Amino acid sequence: MVKAQTPFADLDEDGHPKRNGTWLNASAHIITAVIGSGVLSLAWAVAQLGWIAGPAALLIFALITWFASMLLVDCNKSPDPITRNRNYTYMDVVKANLGGIEVKLCGLAQYGYLVGATIGYTITCGINMVAMLRTNCFHKYGPHAECHRSGNPYMIIFGCMQLILSQTPNFHKLSFLSILAAIMSFSYAFIGVALSIAKITGQYGEGGNHVRASLTSVTVGADVTSEEKVWNILLALGNIAFAYGFLWSWLRYRQMMSLVLLVSAEEVDGWPSCTPFSTISKISMAIKLELIVAGSQLMIKPWRDQSEIVVIESFGKLTCAGSQALLVRLKLCYKMLMDTLESGPSKTKAMQKATTVAVSVTTLFYVLCGTTGYAAFGNKAPGNLLTGFELDKLFWLVDFANLCIVVHLIGAYQVYAQPFFQFVEKKCADRWPESGFIKATYSIHLPMFGNYDVNSFQLVWRSIYVITTTLVAIILPFFNDFLGLIGAIAFWPLTVFLPTEMHIRQTKIQRFSFTWICFKTLSLICLIVSLLAAAASTRGLIVSFKAFGIPVKLYVANS
């Protein structure tokens, strides 16, 4: 007689599907998730920092991210990494280790950033669409043609699409988005690298021998004023902080699976089960939807023309080294990959090994992207590498790369908005448990789609959110300065302060010991970087308000 399998056979100690991933699986999917994010702005970042400081910044922030990630490995189970329960969200981890005001700080920073990111994506979609129109206009009418376009209509179209997607039930069933994300992220990343190499070798446009570069960043007088150089460097540091501020994305594993992870599952005797290999494979694809686009709102060159109102001057400046975030995307997928590894003591070592491998490989790739782009364009490297090729014969290839970014933005908006939707809806349900408006659900029959369940509160709340973010993006197309401010503020508490404080508390490090002083020094340095970056972003906001006022129109003007 064959013994019947119990519904618990494929479950781990916490009741979740059993994990059996390895360090090799994890490192491969981390690398897959990371490569492509922020690649196109690396050349501009290196140009602002120079041949010495540019690559050094990549390495330093990679090291910081790796170090913080290693600390978080042991926080997956708290307070004891071996015997205690798992924590499924960043806030759960903070609550288990620190509690008190730190939990509120964590929630405020992470959800505030979610809102800012969705507005930034709306702005970026308009800019990328206008960039494609502008490129085609130049090739049709010549490089001196009046090719100014407003991005407002495209932001409105983008908002309408988000209105529909925000009401989509079972968002996890949109599996095609994950496939497109994987393909398109690699597409525009490698297009930029390939065009740069071709330009350096003289096979495409002017070779690298015709550009001017520097060991110590852009030249005062020839490229920028001394004041602009200082602000650019600070903005560069701020955007590194912005890019590395994704540590908060330790969202609940099963919640994220139901939203975006597209995990294959089936019902067995009423219990969910899933194939671990299928799970981790689809995790890497779905994560790319969120990851690759995160730097795209920071990668657009600020084309200028004295006769036109253009995108905020610091839009390109805010790209800078922040998009050097070779491992920022590791922070987004980190917790989810942790939940696919085998349970037990070996899990910690496996994730530590995966982290080290992923850091090494992605650092090499990002250094390649930044240095080849800088070698191709020198100190005139554009904020978005693709814009440097817009007047050349392969403009159709550049258009395709921009289109890839737009498709990513469509999905990424939902990836960032859905957790915030869930958060607000849960809070409201807890606050007014008897409200019919919040609980009522109606079934509507849609031709060719069958029955569709509509929740009154979700319909109204999500629609208001999308409309509001779209209006803010239209009214404040230079909102990216404020987004940079959010990133600068969020970097220190989420990426540095909380992980180090949790480690100190968990390992009971003695006050004023050498180790304690080292942790506090690292935290202080990163706090200073965040404050300086916040000051630079605030300055950008003030300059933008004085220059353009409200409301303004989003234009991509002549260089």
Coordinates of C-alpha atoms in Angstrom, one line a residue, residues 75-340:
C75 CA 18.1 38.9 10.0
N76 CA 15.9 36.6 8.0
K77 CA 15.2 34.8 11.2
S78 CA 15.2 36.9 14.3
P79 CA 16.5 37.2 16.9
D80 CA 18.2 33.8 16.3
P81 CA 19.2 33.1 12.7
I82 CA 18.9 29.3 13.1
T83 CA 16.1 28.5 15.3
R84 CA 13.6 31.3 15.2
N85 CA 10.8 32.2 12.8
R86 CA 11.3 33.8 9.4
N87 CA 10.5 37.5 8.8
Y88 CA 8.8 38.2 5.5
T89 CA 9.0 42.0 5.3
Y90 CA 11.6 44.6 6.1
M91 CA 9.2 46.0 8.7
D92 CA 8.9 42.6 10.3
V93 CA 12.6 42.4 10.5
V94 CA 12.9 45.8 12.1
K95 CA 10.1 45.1 14.5
A96 CA 11.6 41.8 15.6
N97 CA 15.1 43.3 16.2
L98 CA 14.5 46.9 17.1
G99 CA 10.9 47.9 17.4
G100 CA 9.6 51.3 18.5
I101 CA 10.2 54.3 16.3
E102 CA 12.5 52.5 14.0
V103 CA 9.5 50.5 12.6
K104 CA 7.6 53.7 11.9
L105 CA 10.7 55.2 10.3
C106 CA 11.1 52.2 8.1
G107 CA 7.4 52.2 7.0
L108 CA 7.4 56.0 6.3
A109 CA 10.6 55.8 4.2
Q110 CA 9.7 52.8 2.1
Y111 CA 6.1 53.7 1.3
G112 CA 7.0 57.3 0.7
Y113 CA 9.5 56.1 -1.8
L114 CA 6.9 53.9 -3.5
V115 CA 4.7 56.9 -4.1
G116 CA 7.6 59.0 -5.4
A117 CA 8.7 56.2 -7.7
T118 CA 5.3 55.9 -9.4
I119 CA 5.3 59.6 -10.1
G120 CA 8.8 59.4 -11.5
Y121 CA 7.9 56.6 -13.8
T122 CA 5.0 58.6 -15.2
I123 CA 7.3 61.5 -16.0
T124 CA 9.9 59.2 -17.5
C125 CA 7.4 57.5 -19.8
G126 CA 6.5 60.9 -21.2
I127 CA 10.2 61.8 -21.7
N128 CA 11.0 58.5 -23.4
M129 CA 8.0 58.7 -25.8
V130 CA 9.0 62.3 -26.7
A131 CA 12.6 61.2 -27.2
M132 CA 11.4 58.7 -29.9
L133 CA 9.4 61.3 -31.6
R134 CA 12.2 63.8 -31.5
T135 CA 14.7 61.3 -33.0
N136 CA 12.4 60.5 -35.9
C137 CA 11.7 64.2 -36.4
F138 CA 15.4 65.0 -36.7
H139 CA 16.0 62.2 -39.2
K140 CA 13.0 63.4 -41.3
Y141 CA 13.6 67.1 -41.2
G142 CA 17.2 67.5 -40.3
P143 CA 19.2 68.1 -37.1
H144 CA 18.2 71.8 -36.9
A145 CA 14.5 71.3 -37.2
E146 CA 12.0 72.4 -34.6
C147 CA 11.2 69.1 -33.0
H148 CA 9.8 70.1 -29.7
R149 CA 7.0 68.0 -28.3
S150 CA 5.0 68.0 -25.1
G151 CA 5.1 64.9 -23.0
N152 CA 1.8 65.7 -21.3
P153 CA -0.4 63.7 -23.7
Y154 CA 1.8 60.6 -23.3
M155 CA 1.7 60.9 -19.5
I156 CA -2.1 61.0 -19.7
I157 CA -2.1 57.9 -21.9
F158 CA 0.2 56.2 -19.5
G159 CA -2.1 57.2 -16.6
C160 CA -5.1 55.7 -18.5
M161 CA -3.3 52.5 -18.9
Q162 CA -2.5 52.4 -15.2
L163 CA -6.1 53.1 -14.4
I164 CA -7.0 49.8 -16.1
L165 CA -4.0 47.8 -14.8
S166 CA -4.6 49.0 -11.2
Q167 CA -8.1 47.4 -11.3
T168 CA -6.9 44.1 -12.7
P169 CA -7.6 41.2 -10.4
N170 CA -4.9 38.5 -10.1
F171 CA -2.2 40.7 -11.4
H172 CA 0.1 37.8 -11.0
K173 CA -1.5 36.1 -14.0
L174 CA 0.0 38.8 -16.4
S175 CA 2.9 36.4 -17.0
F176 CA 3.8 37.9 -20.3
L177 CA 5.0 41.1 -18.6
S178 CA 7.8 39.1 -16.9
I179 CA 9.0 37.6 -20.1
L180 CA 9.0 41.0 -21.8
A181 CA 10.9 42.5 -18.9
A182 CA 13.7 40.0 -19.2
I183 CA 14.0 40.4 -22.9
M184 CA 13.8 44.2 -23.0
S185 CA 16.1 44.9 -20.1
F186 CA 18.9 43.0 -21.7
S187 CA 18.0 44.6 -25.1
Y188 CA 18.5 48.2 -24.2
A189 CA 21.4 47.5 -21.8
F190 CA 23.5 45.7 -24.5
I191 CA 22.4 48.1 -27.2
G192 CA 24.0 50.9 -25.3
V193 CA 27.2 49.0 -24.6
A194 CA 27.5 47.7 -28.2
L195 CA 27.0 51.2 -29.7
S196 CA 29.6 52.6 -27.3
I197 CA 32.2 50.0 -28.3
A198 CA 31.5 50.5 -32.0
K199 CA 32.0 54.3 -31.5
I200 CA 35.3 53.8 -29.7
T201 CA 36.6 51.5 -32.4
G202 CA 35.5 54.0 -35.1
Q203 CA 33.0 51.6 -36.6
Y204 CA 30.1 53.9 -35.8
G205 CA 30.2 57.6 -35.8
E206 CA 33.3 59.3 -34.5
G207 CA 35.8 57.2 -32.7
G208 CA 36.8 57.5 -29.1
N209 CA 40.0 59.4 -30.1
H210 CA 37.9 62.5 -30.9
V211 CA 36.5 63.0 -27.4
R212 CA 38.0 64.7 -24.3
A213 CA 38.1 62.9 -21.0
S214 CA 39.7 63.6 -17.6
L215 CA 41.1 61.7 -14.7
T216 CA 39.4 64.1 -12.3
S217 CA 36.0 64.6 -13.8
V218 CA 34.7 67.4 -16.0
T219 CA 36.8 70.5 -16.5
V220 CA 35.8 73.7 -14.8
G221 CA 35.5 76.5 -17.4
A222 CA 35.5 74.2 -20.5
D223 CA 32.5 72.0 -19.4
V224 CA 30.9 73.5 -16.3
T225 CA 31.4 76.3 -13.8
S226 CA 33.1 75.5 -10.4
E227 CA 29.7 75.8 -8.7
E228 CA 28.0 73.4 -11.1
K229 CA 30.8 70.9 -10.7
V230 CA 30.4 70.8 -6.9
W231 CA 26.6 70.4 -7.2
N232 CA 27.0 67.7 -9.9
I233 CA 29.3 65.7 -7.6
L234 CA 26.9 66.0 -4.7
L235 CA 24.0 65.0 -7.0
A236 CA 26.1 62.1 -8.2
L237 CA 26.5 60.9 -4.6
G238 CA 22.8 61.5 -3.9
N239 CA 21.8 59.4 -6.8
I240 CA 24.1 56.6 -5.7
A241 CA 22.2 56.8 -2.5
F242 CA 18.9 56.9 -4.4
A243 CA 19.9 53.8 -6.3
Y244 CA 21.0 51.9 -3.3
G245 CA 17.9 52.8 -1.3
F246 CA 15.9 49.8 -2.3
L247 CA 16.7 47.8 0.8
W248 CA 13.1 48.4 2.0
S249 CA 11.7 46.1 -0.6
W250 CA 11.6 43.2 1.7
L251 CA 7.9 42.8 1.0
R252 CA 6.1 39.8 2.2
Y253 CA 7.1 36.8 0.1
R254 CA 3.7 35.3 -0.4
Q255 CA 2.1 38.7 -0.9
M256 CA 4.6 39.6 -3.6
M257 CA 4.2 36.2 -5.2
S258 CA 0.5 36.9 -5.4
L259 CA 1.2 40.3 -7.0
V260 CA 4.2 40.0 -9.3
L261 CA 6.3 36.9 -8.8
L262 CA 4.2 34.8 -11.2
V263 CA 4.9 31.6 -9.4
S264 CA 3.4 28.4 -10.8
A265 CA 1.2 26.8 -8.2
E266 CA -1.6 24.3 -8.0
E267 CA -4.1 23.3 -5.4
V268 CA -3.4 19.9 -3.7
D269 CA -6.0 18.9 -1.2
G270 CA -6.7 22.5 -0.5
W271 CA -3.0 23.4 0.1
P272 CA -0.9 25.4 -2.3
S273 CA 2.2 23.8 -3.7
C274 CA 4.7 25.0 -6.2
T275 CA 7.8 23.7 -7.9
P276 CA 10.8 25.4 -6.4
F277 CA 12.8 25.5 -9.6
S278 CA 9.9 27.0 -11.5
T279 CA 9.4 29.5 -8.6
I280 CA 13.0 30.8 -8.6
S281 CA 13.1 30.9 -12.4
K282 CA 10.0 33.1 -12.6
I283 CA 11.2 35.1 -9.6
S284 CA 14.2 36.3 -11.6
M285 CA 11.9 37.3 -14.6
A286 CA 9.3 39.1 -12.5
I287 CA 11.9 40.9 -10.4
K288 CA 13.4 42.4 -13.6
L289 CA 10.0 44.1 -14.2
E290 CA 10.6 46.1 -11.1
L291 CA 14.3 46.3 -11.2
I292 CA 15.5 47.4 -14.6
V293 CA 13.3 50.4 -14.9
A294 CA 14.1 51.8 -11.5
G295 CA 17.0 53.8 -12.8
S296 CA 15.3 54.8 -16.1
Q297 CA 13.7 57.9 -14.6
L298 CA 17.2 59.0 -13.8
M299 CA 18.7 58.5 -17.2
I300 CA 17.4 61.3 -19.3
K301 CA 19.6 64.0 -20.7
P302 CA 18.4 67.6 -20.0
W303 CA 18.2 69.0 -23.5
R304 CA 18.3 72.7 -23.4
D305 CA 17.1 75.5 -25.6
Q306 CA 16.8 79.1 -24.5
S307 CA 13.5 79.6 -26.4
E308 CA 11.7 76.6 -25.0
I309 CA 10.6 75.4 -21.6
V310 CA 12.4 72.1 -21.1
V311 CA 12.6 69.3 -18.7
I312 CA 14.1 70.2 -15.3
E313 CA 17.8 71.1 -15.6
S314 CA 18.8 68.6 -13.0
F315 CA 16.9 65.7 -14.6
G316 CA 20.1 64.6 -16.3
K317 CA 22.3 65.6 -13.4
L318 CA 20.2 63.4 -11.1
T319 CA 21.0 60.4 -13.2
C320 CA 24.7 60.4 -12.3
A321 CA 26.3 57.8 -10.2
G322 CA 23.0 56.8 -8.6
S323 CA 22.4 54.7 -11.6
Q324 CA 25.7 53.0 -10.9
A325 CA 23.6 50.9 -8.6
L326 CA 25.0 47.5 -9.7
L327 CA 23.5 45.9 -6.7
V328 CA 20.6 48.0 -5.8
R329 CA 18.4 45.5 -7.5
L330 CA 19.9 42.8 -5.4
K331 CA 18.2 44.5 -2.5
L332 CA 14.9 44.2 -4.2
C333 CA 15.1 40.5 -4.9
Y334 CA 17.2 39.6 -1.9
K335 CA 14.5 38.6 0.6
M336 CA 12.5 36.7 -2.1
L337 CA 15.5 34.7 -3.1
M338 CA 16.3 34.0 0.5
D339 CA 12.8 32.3 0.7
T340 CA 13.7 29.9 -2.1

